[in-house]
Short mmCIF file of C-alpha atoms in Angstrom, two decimals:
data_model
loop_
_atom_site.label_atom_id
_atom_site.label_comp_id
_atom_site.label_asym_id
_atom_site.label_seq_id
_atom_site.Cartn_x
_atom_site.Cartn_y
_atom_site.Cartn_z
CA MET A 24 25.57 -129.60 -43.31
CA THR A 25 25.31 -132.92 -44.49
CA THR A 26 27.54 -134.77 -41.46
CA PHE A 27 24.88 -132.61 -38.69
CA LEU A 28 22.25 -134.27 -41.04
CA LYS A 29 23.95 -137.58 -40.61
CA SER A 30 24.10 -137.03 -37.42
CA LEU A 31 20.79 -136.38 -36.59
CA ILE A 32 19.67 -139.88 -39.26
CA PHE A 33 22.43 -142.39 -36.82
CA LEU A 34 21.42 -140.82 -33.14
CA GLN A 35 17.95 -142.05 -34.54
CA ASP A 36 18.62 -145.15 -35.36
CA SER A 37 20.76 -145.26 -32.60
CA CYS A 38 17.92 -144.50 -30.34
CA LEU A 39 15.79 -146.71 -31.94
CA ALA A 40 17.39 -149.56 -31.69
CA PHE A 41 18.69 -149.42 -27.95
CA LEU A 42 14.75 -148.90 -27.24
CA SER A 43 14.03 -152.11 -29.63
CA LEU A 44 16.93 -154.32 -27.50
CA MET A 45 15.88 -153.31 -24.01
CA PHE A 46 12.14 -153.44 -24.03
CA HIS A 47 11.94 -155.74 -26.86
CA ARG A 48 9.78 -158.50 -25.06
CA GLY A 49 10.09 -161.90 -27.75
CA SER A 50 12.82 -164.59 -27.65
CA SER A 51 16.12 -163.86 -27.42
CA GLU A 52 16.34 -164.18 -31.29
CA ASP A 53 14.75 -161.16 -31.22
CA ALA A 54 16.37 -159.21 -28.90
CA ALA A 55 20.04 -160.52 -30.90
CA GLU A 56 18.58 -159.09 -34.74
CA ALA A 57 17.89 -156.33 -32.92
CA LEU A 58 21.20 -155.78 -31.28
CA LYS A 59 22.29 -156.71 -34.56
CA LYS A 60 20.79 -154.14 -36.32
CA LEU A 61 22.37 -151.76 -34.02
CA GLU A 62 25.78 -152.55 -34.87
CA THR A 63 24.58 -151.60 -38.39
CA SER A 64 23.91 -148.77 -37.24
CA ILE A 65 26.49 -148.14 -35.67
CA ASN A 66 28.92 -148.59 -39.56
CA GLY A 67 26.62 -147.55 -41.01
CA ALA A 68 27.01 -143.65 -40.28
CA ARG A 69 30.77 -144.56 -39.71
CA ILE A 70 30.94 -145.42 -43.24
CA SER A 71 28.47 -142.54 -44.39
CA PHE A 72 30.57 -140.34 -42.37
CA ASP A 73 33.29 -140.87 -44.16
CA THR A 74 32.10 -140.65 -47.66
CA THR A 75 30.88 -137.35 -46.57
CA TRP A 76 34.67 -135.77 -47.89
CA THR A 77 37.01 -136.66 -49.94
CA ARG A 78 39.84 -138.04 -48.31
CA GLU A 79 42.05 -134.80 -50.59
CA PHE A 80 39.70 -131.96 -49.66
CA ARG A 81 39.78 -133.30 -46.15
CA SER A 82 43.25 -133.62 -45.67
CA LEU A 83 44.30 -130.37 -47.48
CA PHE A 84 41.71 -128.06 -46.62
CA ILE A 85 39.61 -129.10 -43.58
CA VAL A 86 41.87 -130.68 -41.05
CA PRO A 87 44.45 -127.68 -41.39
CA LEU A 88 41.97 -125.01 -40.50
CA PHE A 89 40.60 -127.07 -37.45
CA LYS A 90 44.21 -127.31 -36.38
CA CYS A 91 44.75 -123.25 -36.90
CA LEU A 92 41.72 -123.09 -35.13
CA VAL A 93 42.73 -125.58 -32.27
CA ALA A 94 46.18 -123.80 -31.97
CA PHE A 95 44.67 -120.36 -31.87
CA CYS A 96 42.40 -121.14 -29.14
CA LEU A 97 45.41 -123.04 -27.36
CA ILE A 98 47.11 -119.46 -27.14
CA ILE A 99 44.19 -116.82 -26.09
CA SER A 100 43.69 -120.12 -23.18
CA LEU A 101 47.03 -119.71 -22.20
CA LEU A 102 46.84 -116.03 -22.20
CA VAL A 103 43.33 -116.25 -20.23
CA PHE A 104 45.30 -118.78 -17.68
CA ILE A 105 48.27 -116.05 -17.67
CA GLU A 106 46.08 -112.80 -16.67
CA GLY A 107 43.82 -115.17 -13.83
CA ILE A 108 46.92 -115.67 -12.49
CA TYR A 109 48.41 -112.25 -12.02
CA MET A 110 45.40 -111.32 -11.16
CA ASN A 111 45.33 -113.46 -8.27
CA LEU A 112 48.04 -113.24 -7.38
CA VAL A 113 47.47 -109.92 -6.71
CA VAL A 114 45.24 -110.45 -4.62
CA LEU A 115 47.27 -112.87 -2.76
CA TYR A 116 49.91 -110.04 -2.18
CA VAL A 117 47.24 -107.66 -0.54
CA LYS A 118 45.95 -110.32 2.18
CA VAL A 119 49.20 -111.60 3.09
CA PHE A 120 50.83 -107.94 3.42
CA GLU A 121 47.29 -106.67 4.70
CA ARG A 122 47.24 -103.96 2.25
CA LYS A 123 43.84 -102.91 2.61
CA PRO A 124 43.46 -98.75 1.44
CA GLU A 125 43.41 -97.34 5.06
CA LYS A 126 47.28 -98.32 5.34
CA VAL A 127 46.95 -96.79 1.27
CA TYR A 128 45.14 -93.62 1.61
CA ARG A 129 44.87 -91.26 4.29
CA TRP A 130 41.85 -92.56 6.40
CA GLU A 131 40.29 -90.43 9.30
CA PRO A 132 36.80 -90.41 10.43
CA MET A 133 34.85 -87.39 9.68
CA GLN A 134 34.40 -85.10 13.01
CA GLU A 135 32.24 -82.11 13.57
CA ASP A 136 34.17 -78.19 15.07
CA ILE A 137 33.18 -77.28 17.90
CA GLU A 138 32.49 -74.15 16.20
CA LEU A 139 31.57 -74.88 12.81
CA GLY A 140 29.84 -77.41 14.03
CA HIS A 141 27.85 -79.63 10.76
CA GLU A 142 29.86 -77.19 9.11
CA THR A 143 33.05 -79.88 8.45
CA TYR A 144 31.45 -82.56 7.01
CA PRO A 145 31.20 -82.63 3.35
CA MET A 146 27.56 -81.63 1.30
CA VAL A 147 26.44 -85.59 -0.01
CA LEU A 148 24.04 -85.77 -3.17
CA VAL A 149 22.89 -88.83 -3.40
CA GLN A 150 21.13 -90.18 -6.42
CA ILE A 151 18.37 -93.48 -6.65
CA PRO A 152 17.81 -93.66 -10.64
CA MET A 153 14.16 -95.86 -10.39
CA TYR A 154 11.71 -97.03 -13.48
CA ASN A 155 8.30 -98.42 -12.40
CA GLU A 156 10.30 -100.18 -9.22
CA LYS A 157 6.99 -101.17 -7.55
CA GLU A 158 8.36 -103.78 -5.42
CA VAL A 159 11.87 -102.00 -4.27
CA LEU A 160 11.21 -98.19 -4.43
CA GLN A 161 10.01 -98.59 -0.45
CA LEU A 162 13.11 -100.03 0.73
CA SER A 163 16.03 -98.30 -1.45
CA ILE A 164 14.98 -94.49 -0.84
CA GLY A 165 14.15 -96.39 3.01
CA ALA A 166 17.68 -97.41 2.57
CA ALA A 167 19.16 -94.37 1.34
CA CYS A 168 16.93 -91.45 3.96
CA ARG A 169 18.77 -93.95 6.77
CA LEU A 170 22.33 -92.75 5.88
CA ILE A 171 23.98 -91.67 9.34
CA TRP A 172 25.21 -87.81 8.20
CA PRO A 173 24.06 -84.36 8.96
CA LEU A 174 20.82 -84.16 7.86
CA ASP A 175 22.04 -80.10 5.93
CA ARG A 176 24.76 -81.85 4.39
CA LEU A 177 22.89 -84.21 3.06
CA ILE A 178 20.72 -84.35 -0.22
CA VAL A 179 18.87 -87.51 -1.37
CA GLN A 180 17.24 -86.98 -4.61
CA VAL A 181 14.65 -89.59 -6.62
CA LEU A 182 15.59 -90.02 -10.79
CA ASP A 183 11.61 -91.51 -11.34
CA ASP A 184 11.06 -92.29 -15.13
CA SER A 185 8.73 -94.59 -13.80
CA THR A 186 5.79 -94.60 -16.69
CA ASP A 187 2.82 -95.90 -14.05
CA GLN A 188 0.83 -93.07 -12.76
CA THR A 189 0.31 -95.70 -9.46
CA ILE A 190 3.98 -96.58 -8.73
CA LYS A 191 4.74 -92.87 -9.47
CA GLU A 192 2.40 -91.51 -6.44
CA LEU A 193 4.71 -94.55 -4.48
CA VAL A 194 7.31 -92.47 -5.28
CA ASN A 195 5.50 -89.24 -3.73
CA THR A 196 4.32 -90.79 -1.35
CA GLU A 197 7.39 -91.91 0.22
CA CYS A 198 9.34 -88.97 -0.18
CA ALA A 199 6.83 -87.68 1.27
CA LYS A 200 6.92 -89.94 4.50
CA TRP A 201 10.63 -88.79 4.28
CA GLU A 202 10.69 -84.92 3.88
CA SER A 203 7.92 -84.82 6.87
CA LYS A 204 11.00 -86.33 9.34
CA GLY A 205 13.64 -83.49 8.18
CA VAL A 206 15.19 -85.61 5.21
CA ASN A 207 16.11 -83.37 2.45
CA ILE A 208 14.58 -85.39 -1.03
CA LYS A 209 14.43 -84.14 -3.75
CA CYS A 210 11.79 -85.84 -6.42
CA GLU A 211 13.00 -85.23 -9.83
CA ARG A 212 10.60 -86.32 -13.64
CA ARG A 213 11.50 -86.15 -16.74
CA ASP A 214 8.71 -85.89 -20.41
CA ASN A 215 10.94 -89.01 -21.30
CA ARG A 216 13.83 -91.70 -21.44
CA ASN A 217 16.14 -90.68 -23.83
CA GLY A 218 20.10 -92.48 -22.74
CA TYR A 219 17.99 -94.15 -20.28
CA LYS A 220 19.74 -94.28 -16.75
CA ALA A 221 22.62 -92.72 -17.93
CA GLY A 222 20.10 -89.79 -19.09
CA ALA A 223 18.74 -89.50 -15.78
CA LEU A 224 21.74 -88.74 -13.52
CA LYS A 225 23.16 -86.38 -16.49
CA GLU A 226 19.59 -84.68 -15.96
CA GLY A 227 19.01 -84.41 -12.17
CA MET A 228 22.91 -82.57 -12.38
CA LYS A 229 21.38 -79.97 -13.90
CA HIS A 230 19.25 -78.61 -11.64
CA ASN A 231 20.48 -75.53 -8.72
CA TYR A 232 20.95 -77.37 -5.38
CA VAL A 233 23.80 -79.68 -6.64
CA LYS A 234 26.31 -77.85 -7.61
CA LEU A 235 26.33 -76.95 -3.77
CA CYS A 236 27.49 -80.65 -3.28
CA ASN A 237 30.71 -82.25 -3.36
CA TYR A 238 30.11 -85.66 -3.80
CA VAL A 239 27.80 -87.70 -5.21
CA VAL A 240 26.50 -91.37 -4.30
CA ILE A 241 24.91 -93.46 -6.80
CA PHE A 242 22.48 -96.45 -5.46
CA ASP A 243 20.20 -98.46 -8.40
CA ALA A 244 16.63 -99.13 -7.02
CA ASP A 245 17.33 -102.70 -5.94
CA PHE A 246 20.20 -101.88 -3.31
CA GLN A 247 20.47 -100.88 0.11
CA PRO A 248 23.83 -99.44 1.93
CA GLU A 249 23.70 -99.63 5.42
CA PRO A 250 23.23 -96.10 7.48
CA ASP A 251 27.56 -95.65 7.95
CA TYR A 252 28.38 -96.62 4.77
CA LEU A 253 29.10 -92.57 4.25
CA GLN A 254 31.55 -92.43 7.43
CA HIS A 255 33.22 -95.09 5.40
CA SER A 256 34.30 -93.96 1.89
CA VAL A 257 33.54 -90.12 1.78
CA PRO A 258 36.69 -89.57 4.03
CA PHE A 259 38.44 -91.59 1.54
CA LEU A 260 37.94 -88.78 -0.96
CA VAL A 261 37.90 -86.04 2.12
CA HIS A 262 41.61 -86.83 2.65
CA ASN A 263 43.03 -87.68 -0.42
CA PRO A 264 42.25 -84.94 -3.65
CA GLU A 265 43.65 -87.48 -6.24
CA VAL A 266 40.76 -89.96 -5.64
CA ALA A 267 37.32 -89.42 -8.16
CA LEU A 268 35.80 -92.25 -7.14
CA VAL A 269 35.43 -94.94 -4.23
CA GLN A 270 33.13 -98.46 -5.10
CA ALA A 271 32.25 -100.66 -2.31
CA ARG A 272 31.55 -104.40 -2.16
CA TRP A 273 27.73 -106.30 -3.73
CA ARG A 274 26.28 -108.35 -1.50
CA PHE A 275 23.24 -110.36 -2.70
CA MET A 276 20.21 -110.80 -0.77
CA ASN A 277 18.58 -113.48 -2.82
CA ALA A 278 21.80 -115.39 -3.53
CA ASN A 279 19.84 -118.73 -1.71
CA LYS A 280 16.38 -118.79 -3.99
CA CYS A 281 17.93 -120.55 -6.83
CA LEU A 282 20.69 -122.34 -8.36
CA MET A 283 20.24 -120.32 -10.69
CA THR A 284 21.26 -116.66 -8.34
CA ARG A 285 24.43 -119.03 -6.52
CA MET A 286 26.15 -119.30 -9.59
CA GLN A 287 25.72 -115.67 -10.53
CA GLU A 288 27.20 -115.17 -6.99
CA MET A 289 30.31 -117.27 -7.36
CA SER A 290 30.87 -114.96 -10.74
CA LEU A 291 30.36 -111.81 -9.38
CA ASN A 292 32.72 -112.26 -6.11
CA TYR A 293 34.96 -113.35 -8.22
CA HIS A 294 34.35 -110.41 -10.68
CA PHE A 295 34.91 -107.98 -7.12
CA MET A 296 37.71 -110.41 -4.81
CA ALA A 297 39.99 -110.64 -8.75
CA GLU A 298 39.52 -107.67 -11.16
CA GLN A 299 38.06 -104.74 -9.26
CA GLU A 300 40.56 -105.84 -5.80
CA SER A 301 43.72 -106.01 -8.52
CA GLY A 302 42.83 -103.28 -10.26
CA SER A 303 42.30 -101.15 -7.36
CA THR A 304 45.56 -102.11 -6.06
CA ARG A 305 48.54 -101.97 -9.36
CA HIS A 306 47.00 -99.49 -11.11
CA ALA A 307 43.88 -97.82 -9.08
CA PHE A 308 42.34 -97.98 -11.28
CA PHE A 309 38.78 -100.50 -12.41
CA SER A 310 35.60 -100.50 -13.93
CA PHE A 311 32.73 -98.28 -11.84
CA ASN A 312 29.80 -100.29 -11.08
CA GLY A 313 27.43 -98.08 -11.99
CA THR A 314 26.08 -98.59 -8.17
CA ALA A 315 27.07 -98.31 -4.43
CA GLY A 316 30.06 -95.94 -5.72
CA VAL A 317 30.72 -92.56 -4.00
CA TRP A 318 32.18 -89.57 -7.22
CA ARG A 319 33.68 -86.81 -6.74
CA MET A 320 31.69 -84.09 -8.30
CA ALA A 321 34.56 -81.93 -9.86
CA ALA A 322 37.03 -85.03 -11.10
CA MET A 323 32.76 -86.02 -13.07
CA GLU A 324 32.76 -82.22 -14.20
CA GLU A 325 36.41 -82.32 -15.72
CA ALA A 326 35.81 -86.16 -17.53
CA GLY A 327 32.82 -84.90 -19.53
CA GLY A 328 30.05 -86.02 -17.15
CA TRP A 329 27.79 -88.47 -17.70
CA HIS A 330 27.43 -90.16 -21.62
CA ASP A 331 24.07 -92.09 -23.05
CA ARG A 332 26.90 -93.21 -26.23
CA THR A 333 26.70 -96.72 -24.76
CA THR A 334 24.72 -99.25 -22.66
CA VAL A 335 27.54 -98.86 -19.81
CA GLU A 336 27.86 -95.41 -19.00
CA ASP A 337 29.08 -96.20 -15.60
CA MET A 338 32.45 -97.60 -17.45
CA ASP A 339 32.72 -95.10 -19.80
CA LEU A 340 32.60 -91.66 -16.67
CA ALA A 341 34.91 -94.87 -15.24
CA VAL A 342 37.61 -94.72 -18.66
CA ARG A 343 37.27 -91.36 -19.23
CA ALA A 344 38.33 -89.65 -15.29
CA GLY A 345 40.87 -92.54 -15.63
CA LEU A 346 42.35 -90.96 -18.66
CA LEU A 347 43.02 -87.13 -16.99
CA GLY A 348 44.69 -89.36 -14.19
CA TRP A 349 42.30 -89.84 -11.23
CA LYS A 350 42.52 -92.20 -9.19
CA PHE A 351 39.60 -95.16 -7.96
CA VAL A 352 39.40 -96.49 -4.84
CA PHE A 353 37.64 -100.55 -4.06
CA LEU A 354 36.86 -101.25 -0.56
CA ASN A 355 36.23 -104.71 -0.19
CA ASP A 356 35.31 -104.90 2.54
CA LEU A 357 32.43 -102.06 2.60
CA THR A 358 29.79 -103.96 0.90
CA VAL A 359 26.25 -103.23 -0.33
CA LYS A 360 22.82 -105.30 -0.32
CA SER A 361 21.53 -105.12 -3.28
CA GLU A 362 19.31 -108.24 -5.46
CA LEU A 363 20.27 -110.74 -7.94
CA PRO A 364 17.98 -111.26 -11.14
CA SER A 365 15.95 -114.97 -10.43
CA LYS A 366 14.36 -115.18 -13.45
CA PHE A 367 16.74 -116.32 -16.94
CA LYS A 368 15.05 -114.40 -19.23
CA ALA A 369 15.97 -111.10 -16.73
CA PHE A 370 19.28 -112.44 -17.04
CA ARG A 371 20.23 -113.00 -20.52
CA PHE A 372 18.50 -109.65 -21.15
CA GLN A 373 21.08 -108.48 -18.44
CA GLN A 374 24.75 -110.42 -19.39
CA HIS A 375 23.37 -108.56 -23.60
CA ARG A 376 23.88 -105.09 -21.55
CA TRP A 377 26.96 -106.54 -20.33
CA SER A 378 28.85 -107.75 -22.86
CA CYS A 379 27.56 -105.81 -25.11
CA GLY A 380 28.62 -102.40 -24.00
CA PRO A 381 32.05 -102.76 -23.07
CA ALA A 382 32.48 -103.90 -26.72
CA ASN A 383 30.35 -101.04 -28.44
CA LEU A 384 32.17 -98.20 -25.61
CA PHE A 385 35.95 -100.24 -26.41
CA ARG A 386 35.02 -99.48 -30.08
CA LYS A 387 34.90 -95.60 -30.09
CA MET A 388 37.72 -94.94 -27.52
CA ILE A 389 40.07 -97.40 -28.49
CA MET A 390 42.30 -94.53 -30.60
CA GLU A 391 41.21 -92.03 -27.34
CA ILE A 392 43.12 -94.00 -24.94
CA ILE A 393 45.86 -94.71 -27.12
CA ARG A 394 46.62 -91.03 -27.87
CA ASN A 395 46.32 -90.13 -24.38
CA LYS A 396 48.71 -88.26 -23.26
CA ARG A 397 47.92 -87.57 -18.78
CA VAL A 398 48.86 -92.17 -18.26
CA THR A 399 51.72 -93.75 -19.23
CA ILE A 400 52.39 -96.45 -21.68
CA TRP A 401 51.83 -98.91 -18.57
CA LYS A 402 48.22 -97.94 -17.84
CA LYS A 403 47.16 -97.55 -22.19
CA LEU A 404 48.65 -101.52 -22.26
CA TYR A 405 46.02 -102.13 -19.41
CA LEU A 406 43.19 -100.59 -20.19
CA VAL A 407 43.54 -101.48 -23.86
CA TYR A 408 45.22 -105.46 -23.67
CA SER A 409 43.99 -106.74 -20.02
CA PHE A 410 40.98 -104.53 -18.73
CA PHE A 411 39.14 -104.53 -22.29
CA PHE A 412 40.64 -106.84 -24.82
CA LEU A 413 41.13 -109.83 -22.64
CA ARG A 414 38.75 -109.97 -20.12
CA LYS A 415 35.39 -107.82 -21.98
CA ILE A 416 36.13 -108.98 -25.47
CA ILE A 417 38.27 -112.24 -25.87
CA VAL A 418 37.10 -114.25 -22.82
CA HIS A 419 33.68 -113.93 -24.10
CA CYS A 420 34.30 -115.28 -27.13
CA PHE A 421 37.46 -118.40 -26.11
CA THR A 422 34.79 -119.86 -23.71
CA PHE A 423 31.95 -119.99 -26.25
CA ILE A 424 34.18 -121.14 -28.99
CA PHE A 425 35.96 -123.39 -27.54
CA TYR A 426 34.11 -125.56 -25.39
CA CYS A 427 31.12 -125.37 -27.00
CA VAL A 428 32.50 -125.41 -30.16
CA ILE A 429 35.79 -126.81 -31.03
CA LEU A 430 35.92 -129.45 -28.29
CA PRO A 431 33.09 -131.22 -29.69
CA THR A 432 34.05 -130.64 -33.40
CA SER A 433 36.94 -132.64 -32.31
CA VAL A 434 35.35 -135.38 -31.75
CA PHE A 435 34.82 -135.62 -35.51
CA PHE A 436 38.63 -135.49 -36.01
CA PRO A 437 40.74 -137.90 -33.89
CA GLU A 438 43.81 -136.56 -36.15
CA VAL A 439 44.18 -133.25 -33.83
CA ASN A 440 45.39 -133.37 -30.91
CA ILE A 441 44.33 -131.33 -28.01
CA PRO A 442 46.45 -131.69 -25.32
CA ALA A 443 45.25 -131.95 -22.09
CA TRP A 444 46.85 -129.18 -19.83
CA SER A 445 44.25 -126.66 -22.06
CA THR A 446 41.01 -128.65 -21.58
CA PHE A 447 41.21 -130.43 -18.26
CA TYR A 448 44.42 -128.68 -15.87
CA ILE A 449 43.94 -124.97 -16.72
CA PRO A 450 40.41 -124.71 -16.66
CA SER A 451 41.00 -126.67 -13.36
CA MET A 452 43.57 -124.06 -12.10
CA ILE A 453 41.16 -121.02 -13.47
CA THR A 454 37.77 -122.79 -11.73
CA LEU A 455 39.63 -123.36 -8.43
CA CYS A 456 40.11 -119.13 -8.30
CA ILE A 457 37.03 -118.30 -9.57
CA VAL A 458 35.66 -120.44 -6.19
CA ILE A 459 38.16 -119.43 -3.58
CA ALA A 460 35.85 -115.89 -3.50
CA THR A 461 32.53 -117.98 -2.04
CA PRO A 462 33.66 -121.01 -1.01
CA ARG A 463 30.02 -122.19 0.79
CA SER A 464 29.64 -122.79 -3.22
CA PHE A 465 32.15 -125.26 -3.52
CA TYR A 466 29.85 -128.38 -4.56
CA LEU A 467 28.42 -126.33 -7.38
CA VAL A 468 30.90 -126.10 -9.09
CA ILE A 469 30.48 -128.43 -11.89
CA PHE A 470 27.18 -126.73 -12.52
CA TRP A 471 28.22 -123.33 -12.44
CA ILE A 472 30.39 -124.56 -15.76
CA LEU A 473 28.00 -126.19 -17.70
CA PHE A 474 25.55 -122.61 -17.40
CA GLU A 475 28.84 -120.72 -17.65
CA ASN A 476 29.43 -122.16 -20.84
CA VAL A 477 25.70 -121.53 -21.62
CA MET A 478 25.13 -117.95 -21.42
CA SER A 479 28.85 -117.69 -22.68
CA MET A 480 27.11 -117.89 -26.31
CA HIS A 481 24.94 -114.82 -25.27
CA ARG A 482 27.71 -112.46 -24.17
CA THR A 483 29.43 -113.56 -27.30
CA LYS A 484 26.57 -112.60 -29.80
CA GLY A 485 26.49 -110.01 -27.57
CA THR A 486 29.56 -109.44 -27.76
CA PHE A 487 29.92 -109.03 -31.47
CA ILE A 488 27.05 -106.48 -31.80
CA GLY A 489 28.78 -104.01 -30.07
CA ILE A 490 32.23 -103.82 -31.47
CA LEU A 491 30.07 -104.30 -35.17
CA GLU A 492 27.45 -101.96 -33.22
CA ARG A 493 24.73 -103.88 -35.12
CA GLN A 494 20.65 -103.25 -34.54
CA ARG A 495 20.77 -104.27 -31.19
CA VAL A 496 24.13 -102.33 -29.31
CA ASN A 497 21.95 -99.33 -27.22
CA GLU A 498 18.78 -101.66 -26.57
CA TRP A 499 18.19 -101.19 -22.17
CA VAL A 500 16.52 -103.77 -21.38
CA VAL A 501 15.87 -102.95 -17.20
CA THR A 502 16.28 -106.07 -15.08
CA GLU A 503 12.94 -106.60 -13.19
CA LYS A 504 13.22 -106.73 -9.78
CA LEU A 505 11.45 -108.19 -6.62
CA GLY A 506 12.16 -107.01 -3.63
CA ASP A 507 10.59 -109.14 -1.09
CA ALA A 508 7.67 -110.57 -2.99
CA LEU A 509 9.16 -113.93 -3.24
CA LYS A 510 10.04 -114.19 -0.23
CA THR A 511 5.65 -113.03 0.98
CA LYS A 512 3.56 -113.93 -1.68
CA LEU A 513 3.15 -115.97 -5.37
CA LEU A 514 3.67 -113.40 -8.13
CA PRO A 515 0.65 -113.22 -10.73
CA ARG A 516 1.21 -115.21 -13.75
CA ILE A 517 0.51 -112.80 -16.74
CA GLY A 518 -0.63 -113.82 -20.06
CA LYS A 519 -2.44 -117.40 -20.83
CA PRO A 520 -1.56 -120.21 -19.67
CA SER A 521 -1.10 -122.58 -22.67
CA ASN A 522 1.67 -120.35 -23.87
CA MET A 523 3.49 -119.64 -21.01
CA PHE A 524 5.77 -123.19 -21.98
CA LEU A 525 6.17 -121.64 -25.66
CA GLU A 526 7.34 -117.59 -24.24
CA ARG A 527 9.83 -120.04 -22.13
CA VAL A 528 11.49 -121.68 -25.13
CA ASN A 529 14.86 -120.51 -26.71
CA SER A 530 15.57 -122.23 -29.66
CA LYS A 531 19.97 -121.22 -29.68
CA GLU A 532 20.31 -122.41 -27.15
CA ILE A 533 17.91 -125.43 -28.40
CA MET A 534 20.08 -125.71 -31.48
CA VAL A 535 23.35 -125.39 -30.05
CA GLY A 536 22.09 -128.70 -27.31
CA ILE A 537 21.26 -130.27 -30.45
CA TYR A 538 24.22 -130.28 -31.66
CA ILE A 539 26.69 -131.12 -28.85
CA LEU A 540 24.54 -134.12 -27.61
CA CYS A 541 25.56 -135.43 -31.80
CA CYS A 542 29.02 -134.84 -30.48
CA ALA A 543 28.24 -137.30 -27.39
CA CYS A 544 26.61 -139.42 -29.58
CA TYR A 545 30.07 -139.72 -32.00
CA GLY A 546 32.22 -139.57 -29.96
CA LEU A 547 30.66 -141.87 -27.27
CA PHE A 548 30.91 -144.81 -30.64
CA PHE A 549 33.38 -143.67 -32.26
CA GLY A 550 36.21 -141.55 -30.06
CA ASN A 551 38.98 -142.59 -27.58
CA THR A 552 38.88 -140.23 -25.54
CA LEU A 553 36.40 -139.43 -22.40
CA LEU A 554 35.76 -136.69 -23.97
CA TYR A 555 31.83 -138.11 -24.62
CA LEU A 556 31.53 -137.66 -20.36
CA TYR A 557 31.75 -133.60 -21.00
CA LEU A 558 29.68 -133.49 -23.33
CA PHE A 559 26.95 -135.18 -23.24
CA MET A 560 26.80 -133.33 -19.97
CA GLN A 561 27.35 -129.90 -21.45
CA ALA A 562 23.46 -131.06 -24.10
CA VAL A 563 22.14 -131.27 -21.57
CA ALA A 564 23.13 -127.98 -19.40
CA PHE A 565 21.93 -126.19 -23.17
CA LEU A 566 18.78 -127.92 -24.03
CA ILE A 567 17.72 -127.58 -19.95
CA SER A 568 18.37 -123.46 -20.60
CA GLY A 569 16.78 -124.17 -23.98
CA VAL A 570 13.39 -125.19 -22.41
CA GLY A 571 13.48 -121.77 -20.12
CA PHE A 572 14.30 -125.27 -16.63
CA VAL A 573 16.03 -121.80 -15.48
CA GLY A 574 15.45 -119.79 -12.07
CA THR A 575 12.46 -119.33 -10.31
#
């Protein structure tokens, strides 16, 4: 702490000396005196730093400890690199040998029988859970009702947990409109929000008409499937009795809204291209994305249905079904339009849920996975090591601890060597693999790296909360959807204008940004590498996020 305070004092003295040197209007002798003061400040900071810790304490405790942390991070870096290369090799295999799901599994288009007519089509239930979704309710309900499927073999179920009476009336009006057109649509409500989305889906499955259905499709309120969605996905379930889930890829309508949505698009495209496709190809297992997927009702019932013990009910159901031996199919060519959060606060809440939930689920299910007798030891190893431990826990913590803590702090330890392959070559190769999923955003790669490092702080926090089951472990904040609102009008500002800036300020980002800035300044004057260039950029990224100038 003393070192950090002295670094701040050094930063202040250096800045004052710089300003005096650059903007002094006096004689050349005065300018020379200002330069001398700057040199004195720098030398004073060096002496002060060297005398803070005794040489014995530094050499016997601090330096060995820091070397151990660096060595641990280097090992994790190699593990993450190997996992990324493995996933991309699987994807390359799929592309080169054209191992599309249609060639691996039996797929035939649904056809009517001359005698039986529509009876050859299975009954399909479409569930749309929503909560005060004023901006998107018409889009989502309309898209579900336009699905090409015999009307007598399709049930659309709107699970409305809205608390706003005006929005309830809008939902009723929209449902009545499609019911008058012959669509079998139901609007179901409950008197509480227990279990949030999982609770709504679970309650929706209790109605008698649901028992008539063979398959259930789930679309979140901001998702808009194409009319032929069922025609492409359901045949995989009809002709392959071992398949429990067919998952489509997300396509983002508002990816060009701002720089933050562009960077989200890059991350999620890689998630689908690498994680989902490699899992589907190699292990016939991946995490259900919670929406844009078709489930076999029998598989859901055998797995125990929806559980609300975590905030990732979709992943929970997928893992339980996977442990029973059911197979999952990912369709990269089948896309569903969706919306990305364009407000930084909404994105932070979403990332907290997406990092906290999997970590908490890992805590609850690790022994169940290990004791399972129905899947091979290799699949259990994949679930424990690759799926949970490495991708859902280690990656988040490693990114923040290594790139935002260890690397900045290394400027104070010139005797500790961090090899270039861990700071440049391996990250460059991993980033290149990620950018391939979104080629049009290649020029944004630097911004993406810096932004991901900022968000890794929130993901690390969420991961620890999930593992330790702390206070916010089951926090669920519905991600705000804007629909077409930003295209047609300016959203009204809520609250007093004088407080809006304070509401945007994020103290954690500012604190980390100031620390990295101090490390960058120290590295600039005392270091013998170019690490300070990265540190300055990363500090600016944290500070910009800290004052809320991210998103719309």
